[in-house]
Tab-separated table of C-alpha atoms and ligand atoms in Angstrom:
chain	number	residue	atom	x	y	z
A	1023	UNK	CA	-24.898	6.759	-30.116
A	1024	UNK	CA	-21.688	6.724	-31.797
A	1025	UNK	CA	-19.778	3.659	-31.423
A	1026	UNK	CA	-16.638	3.881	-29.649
A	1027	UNK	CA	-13.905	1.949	-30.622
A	1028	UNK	CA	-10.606	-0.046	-28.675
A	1029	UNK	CA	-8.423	1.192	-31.791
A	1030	UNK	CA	-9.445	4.418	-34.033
A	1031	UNK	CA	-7.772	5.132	-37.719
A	1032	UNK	CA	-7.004	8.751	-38.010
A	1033	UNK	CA	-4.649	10.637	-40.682
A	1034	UNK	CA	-2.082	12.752	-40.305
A	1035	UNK	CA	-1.462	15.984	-41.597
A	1036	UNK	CA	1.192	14.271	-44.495
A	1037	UNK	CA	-2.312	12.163	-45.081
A	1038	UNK	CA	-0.935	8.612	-43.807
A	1039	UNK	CA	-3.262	6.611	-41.851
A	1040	UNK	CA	-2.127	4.694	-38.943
A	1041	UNK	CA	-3.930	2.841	-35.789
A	1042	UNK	CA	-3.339	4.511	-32.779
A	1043	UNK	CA	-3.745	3.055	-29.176
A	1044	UNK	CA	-6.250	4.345	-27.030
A	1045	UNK	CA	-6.198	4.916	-23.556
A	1046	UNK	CA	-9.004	4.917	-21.506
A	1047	UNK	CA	-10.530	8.237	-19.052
A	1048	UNK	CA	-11.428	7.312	-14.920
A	1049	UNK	CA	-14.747	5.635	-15.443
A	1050	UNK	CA	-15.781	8.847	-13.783
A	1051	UNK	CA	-15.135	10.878	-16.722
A	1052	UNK	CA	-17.835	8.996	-19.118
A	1053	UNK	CA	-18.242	5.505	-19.865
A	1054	UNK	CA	-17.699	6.015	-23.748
A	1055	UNK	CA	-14.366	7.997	-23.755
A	1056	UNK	CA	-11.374	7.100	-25.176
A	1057	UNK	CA	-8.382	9.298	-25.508
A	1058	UNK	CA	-5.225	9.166	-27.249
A	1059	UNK	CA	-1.256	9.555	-26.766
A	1060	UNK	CA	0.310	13.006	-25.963
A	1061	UNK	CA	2.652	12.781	-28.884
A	1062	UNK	CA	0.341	13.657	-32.373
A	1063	UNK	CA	0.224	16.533	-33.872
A	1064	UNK	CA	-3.808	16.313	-34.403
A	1065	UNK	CA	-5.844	18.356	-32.775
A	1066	UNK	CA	-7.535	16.543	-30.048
A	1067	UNK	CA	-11.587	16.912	-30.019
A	1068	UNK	CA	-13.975	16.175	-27.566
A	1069	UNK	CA	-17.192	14.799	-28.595
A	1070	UNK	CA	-19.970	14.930	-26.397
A	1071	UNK	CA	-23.652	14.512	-28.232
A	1072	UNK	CA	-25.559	14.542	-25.556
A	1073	UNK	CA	-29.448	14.128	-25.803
A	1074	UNK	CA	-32.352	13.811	-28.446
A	1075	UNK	CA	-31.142	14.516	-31.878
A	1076	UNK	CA	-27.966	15.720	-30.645
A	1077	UNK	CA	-27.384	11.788	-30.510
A	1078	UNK	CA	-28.381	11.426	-34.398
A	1079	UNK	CA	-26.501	14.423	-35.983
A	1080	UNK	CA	-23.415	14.739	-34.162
A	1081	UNK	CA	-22.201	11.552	-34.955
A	1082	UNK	CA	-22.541	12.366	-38.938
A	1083	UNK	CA	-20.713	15.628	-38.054
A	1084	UNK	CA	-18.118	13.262	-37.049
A	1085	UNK	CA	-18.665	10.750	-40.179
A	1086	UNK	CA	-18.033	13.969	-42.314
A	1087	UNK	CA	-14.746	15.057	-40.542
A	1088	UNK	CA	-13.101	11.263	-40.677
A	1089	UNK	CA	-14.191	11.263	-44.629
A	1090	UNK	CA	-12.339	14.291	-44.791
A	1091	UNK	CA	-9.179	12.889	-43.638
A	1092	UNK	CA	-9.151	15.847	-41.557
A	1093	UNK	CA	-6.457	16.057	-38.993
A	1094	UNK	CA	-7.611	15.360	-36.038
A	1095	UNK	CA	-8.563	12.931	-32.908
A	1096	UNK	CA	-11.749	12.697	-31.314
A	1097	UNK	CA	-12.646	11.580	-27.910
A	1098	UNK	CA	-16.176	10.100	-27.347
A	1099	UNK	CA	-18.311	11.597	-23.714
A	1100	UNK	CA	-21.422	10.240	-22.956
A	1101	UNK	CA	-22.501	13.406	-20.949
A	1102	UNK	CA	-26.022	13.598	-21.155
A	1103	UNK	CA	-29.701	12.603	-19.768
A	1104	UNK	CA	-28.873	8.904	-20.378
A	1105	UNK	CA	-25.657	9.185	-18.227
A	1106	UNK	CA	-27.094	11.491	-15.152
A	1107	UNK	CA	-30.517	9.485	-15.384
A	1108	UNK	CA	-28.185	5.793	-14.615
A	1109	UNK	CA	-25.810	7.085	-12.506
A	1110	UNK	CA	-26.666	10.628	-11.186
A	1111	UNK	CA	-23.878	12.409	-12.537
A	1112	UNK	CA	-24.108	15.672	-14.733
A	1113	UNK	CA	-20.008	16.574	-15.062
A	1114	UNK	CA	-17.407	14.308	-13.688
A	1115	UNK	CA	-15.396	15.900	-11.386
A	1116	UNK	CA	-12.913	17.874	-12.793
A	1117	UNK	CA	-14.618	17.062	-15.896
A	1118	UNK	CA	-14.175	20.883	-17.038
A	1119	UNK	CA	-10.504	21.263	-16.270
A	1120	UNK	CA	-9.847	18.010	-18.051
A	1121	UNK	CA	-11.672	19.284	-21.212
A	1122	UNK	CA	-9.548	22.648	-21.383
A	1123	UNK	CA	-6.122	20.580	-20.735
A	1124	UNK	CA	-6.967	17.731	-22.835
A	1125	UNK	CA	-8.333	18.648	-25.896
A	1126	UNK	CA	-7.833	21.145	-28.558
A	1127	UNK	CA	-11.774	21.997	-29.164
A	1128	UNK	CA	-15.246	20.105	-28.031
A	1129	UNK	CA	-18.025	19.679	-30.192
A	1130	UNK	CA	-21.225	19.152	-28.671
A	1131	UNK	CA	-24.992	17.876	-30.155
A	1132	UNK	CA	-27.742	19.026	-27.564
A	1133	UNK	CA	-29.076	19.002	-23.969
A	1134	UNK	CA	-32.846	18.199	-23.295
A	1135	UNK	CA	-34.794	15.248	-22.476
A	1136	UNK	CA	-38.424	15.343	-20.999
A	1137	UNK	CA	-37.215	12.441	-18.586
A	1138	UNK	CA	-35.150	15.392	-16.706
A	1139	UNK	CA	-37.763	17.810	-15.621
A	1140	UNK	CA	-35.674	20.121	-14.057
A	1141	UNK	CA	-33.080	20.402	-17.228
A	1142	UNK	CA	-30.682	20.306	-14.588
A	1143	UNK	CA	-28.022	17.988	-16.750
A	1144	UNK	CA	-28.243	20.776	-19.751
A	1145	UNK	CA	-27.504	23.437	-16.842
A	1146	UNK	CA	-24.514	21.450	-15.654
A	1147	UNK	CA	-23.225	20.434	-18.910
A	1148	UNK	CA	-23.930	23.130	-21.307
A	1149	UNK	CA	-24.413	26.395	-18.908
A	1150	UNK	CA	-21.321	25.009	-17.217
A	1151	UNK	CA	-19.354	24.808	-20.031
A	1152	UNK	CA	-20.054	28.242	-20.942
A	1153	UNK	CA	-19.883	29.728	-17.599
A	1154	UNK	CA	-16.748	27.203	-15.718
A	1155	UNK	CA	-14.428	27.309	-19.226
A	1156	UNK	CA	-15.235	31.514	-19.544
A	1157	UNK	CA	-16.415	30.778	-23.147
A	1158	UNK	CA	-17.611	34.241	-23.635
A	1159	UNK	CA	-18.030	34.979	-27.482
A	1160	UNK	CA	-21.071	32.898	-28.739
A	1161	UNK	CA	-20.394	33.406	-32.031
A	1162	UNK	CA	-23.888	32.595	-34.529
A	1163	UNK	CA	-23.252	33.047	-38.120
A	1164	UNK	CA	-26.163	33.745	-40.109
A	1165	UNK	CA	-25.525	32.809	-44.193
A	1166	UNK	CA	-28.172	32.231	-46.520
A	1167	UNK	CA	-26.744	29.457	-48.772
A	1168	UNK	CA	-29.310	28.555	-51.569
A	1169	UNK	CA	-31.813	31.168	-51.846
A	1170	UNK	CA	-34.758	28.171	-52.020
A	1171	UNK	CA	-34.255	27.743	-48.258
A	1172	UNK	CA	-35.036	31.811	-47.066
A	1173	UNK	CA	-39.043	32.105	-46.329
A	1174	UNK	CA	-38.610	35.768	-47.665
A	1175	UNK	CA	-38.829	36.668	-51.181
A	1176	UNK	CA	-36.428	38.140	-53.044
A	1177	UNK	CA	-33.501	37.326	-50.304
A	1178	UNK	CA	-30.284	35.602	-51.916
A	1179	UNK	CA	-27.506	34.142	-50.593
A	1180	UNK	CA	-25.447	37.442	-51.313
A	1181	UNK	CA	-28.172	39.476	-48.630
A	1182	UNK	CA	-28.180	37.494	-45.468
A	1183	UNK	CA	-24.217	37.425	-44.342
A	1184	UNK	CA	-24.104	38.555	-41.165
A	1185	UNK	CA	-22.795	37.363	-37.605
A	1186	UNK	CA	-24.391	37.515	-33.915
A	1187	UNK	CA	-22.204	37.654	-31.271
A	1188	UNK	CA	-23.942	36.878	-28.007
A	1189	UNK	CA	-22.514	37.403	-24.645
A	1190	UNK	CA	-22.297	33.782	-23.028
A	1191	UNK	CA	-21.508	34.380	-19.338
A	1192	UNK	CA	-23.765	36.949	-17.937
A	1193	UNK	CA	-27.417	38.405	-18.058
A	1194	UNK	CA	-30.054	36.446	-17.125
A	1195	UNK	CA	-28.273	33.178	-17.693
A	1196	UNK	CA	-26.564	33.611	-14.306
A	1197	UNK	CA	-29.538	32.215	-12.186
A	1198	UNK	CA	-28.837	35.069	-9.503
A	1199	UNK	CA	-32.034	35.017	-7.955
A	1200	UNK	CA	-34.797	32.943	-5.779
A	1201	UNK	CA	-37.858	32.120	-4.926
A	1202	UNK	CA	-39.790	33.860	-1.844
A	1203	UNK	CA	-42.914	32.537	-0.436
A	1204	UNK	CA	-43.371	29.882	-2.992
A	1205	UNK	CA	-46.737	28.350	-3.425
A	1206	UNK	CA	-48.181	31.155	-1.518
A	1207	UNK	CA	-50.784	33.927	-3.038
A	1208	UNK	CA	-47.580	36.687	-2.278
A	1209	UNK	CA	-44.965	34.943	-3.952
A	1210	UNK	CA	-42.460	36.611	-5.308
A	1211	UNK	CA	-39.937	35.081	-8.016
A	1212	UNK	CA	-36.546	37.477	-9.225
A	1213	UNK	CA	-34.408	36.751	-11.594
A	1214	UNK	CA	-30.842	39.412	-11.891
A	1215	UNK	CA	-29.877	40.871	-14.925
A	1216	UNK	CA	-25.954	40.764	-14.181
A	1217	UNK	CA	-24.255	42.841	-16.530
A	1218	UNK	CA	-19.972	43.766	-15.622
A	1219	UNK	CA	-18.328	45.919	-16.962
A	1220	UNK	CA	-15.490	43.393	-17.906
A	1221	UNK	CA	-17.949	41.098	-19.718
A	1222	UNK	CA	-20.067	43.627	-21.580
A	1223	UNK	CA	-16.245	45.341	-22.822
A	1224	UNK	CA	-14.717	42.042	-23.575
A	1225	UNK	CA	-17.826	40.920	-25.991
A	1226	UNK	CA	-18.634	44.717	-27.663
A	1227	UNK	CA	-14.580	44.474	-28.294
A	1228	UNK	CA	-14.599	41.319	-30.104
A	1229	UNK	CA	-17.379	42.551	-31.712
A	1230	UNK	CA	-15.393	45.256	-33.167
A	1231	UNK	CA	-12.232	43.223	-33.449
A	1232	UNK	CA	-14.319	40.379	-35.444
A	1233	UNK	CA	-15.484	43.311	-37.578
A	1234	UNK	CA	-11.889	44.265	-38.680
A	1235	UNK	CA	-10.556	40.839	-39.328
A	1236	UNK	CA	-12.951	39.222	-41.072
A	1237	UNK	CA	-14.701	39.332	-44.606
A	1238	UNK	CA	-18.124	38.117	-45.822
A	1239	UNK	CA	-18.307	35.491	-48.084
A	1240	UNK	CA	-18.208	37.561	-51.156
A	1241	UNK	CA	-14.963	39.224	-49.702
A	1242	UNK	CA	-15.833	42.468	-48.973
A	1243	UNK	CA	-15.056	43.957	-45.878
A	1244	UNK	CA	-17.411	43.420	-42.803
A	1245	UNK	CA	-17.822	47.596	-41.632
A	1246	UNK	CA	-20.986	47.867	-39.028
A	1247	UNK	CA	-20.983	46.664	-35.453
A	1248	UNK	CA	-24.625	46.924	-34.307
A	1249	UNK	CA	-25.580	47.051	-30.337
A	1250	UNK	CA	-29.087	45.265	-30.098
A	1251	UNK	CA	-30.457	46.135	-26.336
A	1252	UNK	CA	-33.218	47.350	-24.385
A	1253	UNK	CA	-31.729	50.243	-22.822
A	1254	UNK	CA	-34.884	52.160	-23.141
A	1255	UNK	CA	-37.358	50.201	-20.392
A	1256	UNK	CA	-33.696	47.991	-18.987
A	1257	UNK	CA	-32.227	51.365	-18.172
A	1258	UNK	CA	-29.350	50.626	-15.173
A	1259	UNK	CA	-28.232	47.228	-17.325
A	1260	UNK	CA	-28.748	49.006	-20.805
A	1261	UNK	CA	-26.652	52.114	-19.748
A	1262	UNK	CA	-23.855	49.865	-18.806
A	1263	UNK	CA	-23.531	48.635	-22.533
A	1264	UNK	CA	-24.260	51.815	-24.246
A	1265	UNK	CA	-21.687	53.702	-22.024
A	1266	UNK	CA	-19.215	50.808	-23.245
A	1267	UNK	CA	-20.041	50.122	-26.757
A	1268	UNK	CA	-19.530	54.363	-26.824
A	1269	UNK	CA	-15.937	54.068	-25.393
A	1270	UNK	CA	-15.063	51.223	-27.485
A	1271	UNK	CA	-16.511	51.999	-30.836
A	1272	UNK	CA	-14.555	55.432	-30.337
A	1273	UNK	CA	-10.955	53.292	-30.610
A	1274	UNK	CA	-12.461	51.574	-34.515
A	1275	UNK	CA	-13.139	54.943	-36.239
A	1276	UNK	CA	-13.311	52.695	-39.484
A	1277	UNK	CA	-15.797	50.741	-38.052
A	1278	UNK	CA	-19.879	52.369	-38.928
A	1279	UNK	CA	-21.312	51.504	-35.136
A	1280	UNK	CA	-25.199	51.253	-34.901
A	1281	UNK	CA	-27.712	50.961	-32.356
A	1282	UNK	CA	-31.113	48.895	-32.558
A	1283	UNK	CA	-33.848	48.500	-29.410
A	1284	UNK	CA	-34.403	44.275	-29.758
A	1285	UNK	CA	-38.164	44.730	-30.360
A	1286	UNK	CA	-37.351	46.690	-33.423
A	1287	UNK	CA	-34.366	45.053	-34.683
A	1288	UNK	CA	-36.666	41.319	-34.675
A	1289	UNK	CA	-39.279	43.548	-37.392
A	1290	UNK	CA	-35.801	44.801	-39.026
A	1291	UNK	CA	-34.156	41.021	-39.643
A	1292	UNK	CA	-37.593	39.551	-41.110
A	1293	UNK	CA	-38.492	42.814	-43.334
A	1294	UNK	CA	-34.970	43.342	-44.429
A	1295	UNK	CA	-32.169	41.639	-43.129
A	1296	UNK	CA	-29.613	42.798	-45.690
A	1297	UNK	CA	-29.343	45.498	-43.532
A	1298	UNK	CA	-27.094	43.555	-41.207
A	1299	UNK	CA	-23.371	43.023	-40.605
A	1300	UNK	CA	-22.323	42.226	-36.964
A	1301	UNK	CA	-24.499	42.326	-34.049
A	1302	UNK	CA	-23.200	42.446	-30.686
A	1303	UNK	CA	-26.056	41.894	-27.737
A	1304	UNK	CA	-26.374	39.967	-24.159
A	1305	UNK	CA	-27.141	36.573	-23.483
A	1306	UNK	CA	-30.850	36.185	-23.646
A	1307	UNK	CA	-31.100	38.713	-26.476
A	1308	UNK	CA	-28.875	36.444	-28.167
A	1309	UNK	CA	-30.664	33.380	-27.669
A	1310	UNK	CA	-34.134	34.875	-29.063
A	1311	UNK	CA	-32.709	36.640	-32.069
A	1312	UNK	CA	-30.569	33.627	-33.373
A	1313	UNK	CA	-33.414	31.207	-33.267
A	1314	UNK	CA	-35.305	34.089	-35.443
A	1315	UNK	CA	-32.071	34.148	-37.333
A	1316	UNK	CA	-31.946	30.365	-38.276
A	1317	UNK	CA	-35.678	30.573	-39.696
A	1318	UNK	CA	-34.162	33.410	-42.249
A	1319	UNK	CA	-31.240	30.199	-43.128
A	1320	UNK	CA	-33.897	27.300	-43.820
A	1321	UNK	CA	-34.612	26.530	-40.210
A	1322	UNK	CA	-32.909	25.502	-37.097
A	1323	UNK	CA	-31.289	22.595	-38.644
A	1324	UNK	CA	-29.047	24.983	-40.655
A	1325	UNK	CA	-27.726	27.117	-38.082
A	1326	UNK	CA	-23.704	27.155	-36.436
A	1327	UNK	CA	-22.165	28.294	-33.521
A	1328	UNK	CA	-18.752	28.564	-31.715
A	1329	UNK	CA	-18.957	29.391	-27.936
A	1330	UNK	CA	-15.149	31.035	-27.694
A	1331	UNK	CA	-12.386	31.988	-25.538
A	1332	UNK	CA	-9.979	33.298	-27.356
A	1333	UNK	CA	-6.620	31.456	-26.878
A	1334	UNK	CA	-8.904	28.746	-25.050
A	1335	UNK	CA	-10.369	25.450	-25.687
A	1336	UNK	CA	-13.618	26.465	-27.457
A	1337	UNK	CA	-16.868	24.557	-27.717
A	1338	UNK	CA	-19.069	24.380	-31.230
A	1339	UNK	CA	-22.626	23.197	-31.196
A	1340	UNK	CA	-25.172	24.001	-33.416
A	1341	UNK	CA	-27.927	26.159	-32.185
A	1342	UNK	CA	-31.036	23.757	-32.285
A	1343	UNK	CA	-32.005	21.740	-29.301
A	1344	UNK	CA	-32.690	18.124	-28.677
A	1345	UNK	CA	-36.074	18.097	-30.320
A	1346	UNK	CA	-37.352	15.548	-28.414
A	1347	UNK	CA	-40.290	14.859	-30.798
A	1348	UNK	CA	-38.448	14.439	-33.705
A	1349	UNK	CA	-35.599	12.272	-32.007
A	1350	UNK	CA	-34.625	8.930	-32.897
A	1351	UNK	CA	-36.206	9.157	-36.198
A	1352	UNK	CA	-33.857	9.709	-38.842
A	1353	UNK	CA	-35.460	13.256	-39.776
A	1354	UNK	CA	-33.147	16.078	-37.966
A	1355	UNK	CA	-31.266	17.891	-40.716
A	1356	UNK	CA	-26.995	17.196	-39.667
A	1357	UNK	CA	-26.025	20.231	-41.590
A	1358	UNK	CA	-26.350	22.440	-38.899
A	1359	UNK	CA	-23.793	19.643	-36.346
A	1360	UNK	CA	-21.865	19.529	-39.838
A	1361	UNK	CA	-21.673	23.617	-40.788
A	1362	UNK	CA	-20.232	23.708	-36.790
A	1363	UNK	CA	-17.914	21.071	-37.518
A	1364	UNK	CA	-16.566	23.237	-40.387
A	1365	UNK	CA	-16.475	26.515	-37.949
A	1366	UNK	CA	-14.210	24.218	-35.524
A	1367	UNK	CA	-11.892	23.005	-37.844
A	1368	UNK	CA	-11.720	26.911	-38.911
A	1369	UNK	CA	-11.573	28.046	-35.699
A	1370	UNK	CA	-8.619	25.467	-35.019
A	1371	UNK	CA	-6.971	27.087	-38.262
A	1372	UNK	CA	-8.125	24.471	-40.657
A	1373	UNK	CA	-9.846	27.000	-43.102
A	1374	UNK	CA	-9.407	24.899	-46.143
A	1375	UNK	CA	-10.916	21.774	-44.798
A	1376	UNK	CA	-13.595	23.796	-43.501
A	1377	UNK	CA	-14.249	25.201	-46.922
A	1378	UNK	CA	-14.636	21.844	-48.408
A	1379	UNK	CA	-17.191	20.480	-45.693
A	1380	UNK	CA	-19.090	24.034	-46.198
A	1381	UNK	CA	-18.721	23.262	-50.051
A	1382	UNK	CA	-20.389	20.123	-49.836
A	1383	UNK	CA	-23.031	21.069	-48.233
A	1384	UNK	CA	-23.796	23.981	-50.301
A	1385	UNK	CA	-23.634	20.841	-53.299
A	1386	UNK	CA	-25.876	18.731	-51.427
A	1387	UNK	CA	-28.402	21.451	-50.894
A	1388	UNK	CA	-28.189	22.592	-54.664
A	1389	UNK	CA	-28.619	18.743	-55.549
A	1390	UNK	CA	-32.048	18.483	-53.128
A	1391	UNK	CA	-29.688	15.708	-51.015
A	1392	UNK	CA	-31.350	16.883	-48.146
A	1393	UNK	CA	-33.816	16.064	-44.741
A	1394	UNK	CA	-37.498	16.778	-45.479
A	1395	UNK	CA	-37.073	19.911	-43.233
A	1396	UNK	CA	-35.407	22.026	-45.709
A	1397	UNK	CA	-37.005	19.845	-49.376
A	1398	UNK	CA	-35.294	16.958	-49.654
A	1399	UNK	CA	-36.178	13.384	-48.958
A	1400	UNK	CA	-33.201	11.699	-47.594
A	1401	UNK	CA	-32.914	10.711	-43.799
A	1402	UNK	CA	-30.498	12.384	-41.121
A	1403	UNK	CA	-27.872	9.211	-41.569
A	1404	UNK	CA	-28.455	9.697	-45.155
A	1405	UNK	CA	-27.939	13.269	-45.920
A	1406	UNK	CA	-24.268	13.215	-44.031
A	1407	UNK	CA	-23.124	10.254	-45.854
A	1408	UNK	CA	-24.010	12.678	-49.017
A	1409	UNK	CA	-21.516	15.152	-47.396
A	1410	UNK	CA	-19.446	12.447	-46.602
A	1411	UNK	CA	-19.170	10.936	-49.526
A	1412	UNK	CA	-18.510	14.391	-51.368
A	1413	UNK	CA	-15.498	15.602	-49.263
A	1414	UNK	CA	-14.290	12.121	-49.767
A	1415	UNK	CA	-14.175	12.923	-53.534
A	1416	UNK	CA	-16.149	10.071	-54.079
A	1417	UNK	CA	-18.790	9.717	-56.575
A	1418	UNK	CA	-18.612	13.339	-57.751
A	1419	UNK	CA	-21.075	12.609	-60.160
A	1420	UNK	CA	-23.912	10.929	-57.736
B	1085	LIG	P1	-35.334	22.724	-30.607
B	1085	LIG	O1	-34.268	23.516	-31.260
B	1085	LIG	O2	-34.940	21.393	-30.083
B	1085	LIG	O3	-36.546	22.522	-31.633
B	1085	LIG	C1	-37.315	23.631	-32.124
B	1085	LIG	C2	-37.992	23.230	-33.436
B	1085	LIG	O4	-37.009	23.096	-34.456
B	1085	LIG	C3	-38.719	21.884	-33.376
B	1085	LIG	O5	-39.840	21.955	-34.215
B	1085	LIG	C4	-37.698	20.917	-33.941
B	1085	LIG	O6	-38.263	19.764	-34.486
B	1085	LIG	C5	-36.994	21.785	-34.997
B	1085	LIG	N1	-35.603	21.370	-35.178
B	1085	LIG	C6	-34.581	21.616	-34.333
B	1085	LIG	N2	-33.456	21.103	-34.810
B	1085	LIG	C7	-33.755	20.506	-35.974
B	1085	LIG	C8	-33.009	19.779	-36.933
B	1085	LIG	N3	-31.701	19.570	-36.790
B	1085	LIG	N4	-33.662	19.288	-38.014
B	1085	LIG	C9	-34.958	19.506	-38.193
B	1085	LIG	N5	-35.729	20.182	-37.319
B	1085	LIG	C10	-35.126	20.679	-36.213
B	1085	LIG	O7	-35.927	23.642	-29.445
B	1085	LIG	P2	-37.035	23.309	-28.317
B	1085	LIG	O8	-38.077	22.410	-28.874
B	1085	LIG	O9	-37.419	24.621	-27.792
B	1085	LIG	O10	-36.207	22.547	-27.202
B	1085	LIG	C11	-36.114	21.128	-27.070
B	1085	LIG	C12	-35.110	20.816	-25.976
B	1085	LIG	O11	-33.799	21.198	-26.385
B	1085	LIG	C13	-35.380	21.555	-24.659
B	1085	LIG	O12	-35.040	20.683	-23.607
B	1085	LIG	C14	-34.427	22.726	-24.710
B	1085	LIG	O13	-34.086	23.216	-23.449
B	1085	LIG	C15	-33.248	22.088	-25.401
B	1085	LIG	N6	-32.340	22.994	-26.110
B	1085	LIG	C16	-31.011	22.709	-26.008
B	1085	LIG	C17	-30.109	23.461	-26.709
B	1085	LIG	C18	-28.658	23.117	-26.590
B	1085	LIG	O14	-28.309	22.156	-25.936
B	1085	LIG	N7	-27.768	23.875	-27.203
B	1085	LIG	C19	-30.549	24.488	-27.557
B	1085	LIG	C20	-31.923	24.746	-27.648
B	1085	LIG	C21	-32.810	23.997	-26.915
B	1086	LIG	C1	-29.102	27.772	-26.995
B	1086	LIG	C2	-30.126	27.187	-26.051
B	1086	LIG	C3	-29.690	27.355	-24.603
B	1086	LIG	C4	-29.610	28.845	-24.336
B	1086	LIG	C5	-30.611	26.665	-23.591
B	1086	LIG	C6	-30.702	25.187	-23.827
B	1086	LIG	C7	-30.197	26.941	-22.170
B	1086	LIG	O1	-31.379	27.724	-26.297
B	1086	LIG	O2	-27.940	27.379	-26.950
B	1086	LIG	O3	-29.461	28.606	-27.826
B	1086	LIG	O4	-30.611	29.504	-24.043
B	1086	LIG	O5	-28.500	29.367	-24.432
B	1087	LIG	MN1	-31.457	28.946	-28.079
């Protein structure tokens, strides 16, 4: 867990350091939060780690933004399996209003724990994020950054560049539904599909509008927005987005849009996945395809995302899980907690102290200063202190 301190050292934009006061949340609101004063110009960050190895890598996420000097203040939550299992309590009350009024962006580790059977903490906390704060751009990056970590052959960093962008409200994620006749030899267990119109424009438009504004990391222009669905057997759902992503696409006559059935586009980003550019699909579609996505990046360890609201406080977490067996161990890989840190502090319009934490790591990877998961031999605590150290500027020759 990361310590939490009476008095935290942060810098300032000018790159003085002072000691700020801290004021403590309600007891209701987590045991381990602090806050600060109204008055800084920092952006204010919630930091909630939550369960399993969420617990191990966020906190070197953190140790890699205060080596940075970056400007801002983070606020510690204890939201998680520990918290609910003591006390019963998932999300304080008005724990998601306070987030969106408090802080600037949250940055969150993983919800999971075997103790919970029913996952009903992760469906508070992390569905209720997404859902309560309307965070509806899940935003997964897929880069390639050495070309050691890609299981294909041939693949360099130069061919995997693309971007998923998963609808985060809707679909199947909605748990519209029930249970009839439970236990019995008739029983009969439904699950809706809810697709509106409003959600499936809002994400195929961002789609297209992330398409225009933003280059790949060689700097050429991002030009295909492909619709991954299942329209063909999920007809009445499936029509909805096709029928949008028509309309919409019509208004970026620049922009190349494409069409992919799921099933086929899985085959697609394993044989060849230089083919892709941005992908725009619905919540569960999402889910599967980005953990497919992560194996083409060196694993789930290496994988980002942003869950976003434009004009909203956002929420970054990487895309792995708790990994229960590997927790408490000192083996998860932190890049993936540390790439999201950089997407926050990009997303927060901090691009060039995002580019040195993605630098880096792109260093320590070259340099084999890695977990065992992607070649290296250096534990989780070990591996961010690398990064740490390096956006620190010190020991640029270790
Ligand atoms: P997982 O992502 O936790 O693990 C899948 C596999 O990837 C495991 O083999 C694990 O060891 C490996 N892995 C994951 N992250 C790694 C890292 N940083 N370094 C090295 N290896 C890593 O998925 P799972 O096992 O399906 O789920 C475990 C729990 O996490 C479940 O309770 C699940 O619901 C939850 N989960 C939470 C989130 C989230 O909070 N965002 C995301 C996915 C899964
Ligand atoms: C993810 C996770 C979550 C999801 C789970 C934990 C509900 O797999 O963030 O990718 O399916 O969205
Ligand atoms: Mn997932």
């Amino acid at each position: 867990m990361i310590p939490v301190s009476s008095v935290v050292r942060f810098q300032n934009r000018g790159g003085a350091q002072r000691d700020t006061e801290v004021n403590s949340y309600p007891e209701s609101l987590g045991r381990d939060c602090v806050t600060f004063p109204a008055v800084s110009q920092n952006k204010r960050i919630a930091i909630i780690p939550g369960d399993g190895i969420g617990k191990e890598v966020i906190p070197e996420a953190v140790k890699v933004l205060t080596a940075l000097g970056a400007p801002v203040e983070t606020s510690q939550f204890d939201w998680g399996a520990d918290r609910y299992l003591a006390d019963g309590v998932t999300v304080p009350p008005d724990g998601f209003t306070m987030l969106g009024r408090d802080f600037d962006a949250i940055l969150v580790g993983a919800f999971g724990d075997p103790r919970v059977r029913s996952n009903i903490h992760a469906k508070e906390i992390l569905l209720g994020m997404r859902f309560r704060m309307d965070l509806y751009a899940n935003l997964r990056p897929v880069r390639l950054l050495d070309a050691a970590l890609c299981p294909l052959k041939g693949i360099e960093p130069k061919d995997i560049d693309f971007v998923v962008l998963r609808e985060n409200t809707e679909g199947v994620y909605t748990d519209a539904g029930g249970v009839f006749k439970q236990g019995t030899p008739d029983e009969i267990a439904i699950q809706e599909d809810i697709n509106t119109r409003k959600g499936v424009e809002r994400i195929i438009r961002y789609a297209f509008e992330y398409c225009e504004r933003h280059q790949k990391q060689d700097g050429s222009l991002r030009q295909r927005v492909l619709l991954c669905d299942k329209s063909n057997a999920m007809t009445h759902a499936g029509g909805l987005w096709q029928r949008v992503f028509k309309e919409v696409s019509a208004e970026y006559p620049q922009i190349k849009a494409e069409h992919m059935y799921v099933d086929a586009l899985c085959m697609q980003m394993v044989r060849d996945p230089r083919q892709f550019d941005v992908i725009v699909t619905n919540n569960m579609f999402g889910d599967i395809v980005t953990d497919l996505a992560a194996g083409l990046q060196g694993g789930l360890g290496m994988a980002a995302s942003g869950n976003i609201h434009p004009g909203q406080t956002s929420m970054f977490e990487p895309v792995h899980g708790s990994a229960p067996p590997i927790a408490g161990k000192n083996i998860a890989n932190p890049f993936g907690a540390i790439l999201t840190a950089a997407m926050m502090l990009a997303h927060l319009g901090l691009a060039e102290e995002a580019a040195r934490i993605e630098a880096a790591v792109l260093e320590a990877i070259r340099q084999k200063k890695t977990t065992q998961d992607i070649g290296g031999n250096l534990g989780t605590s070990e591996a961010g202190e690398w990064v740490a150290r390096r956006v620190a500027g010190v020991g640029h020759k270790q």
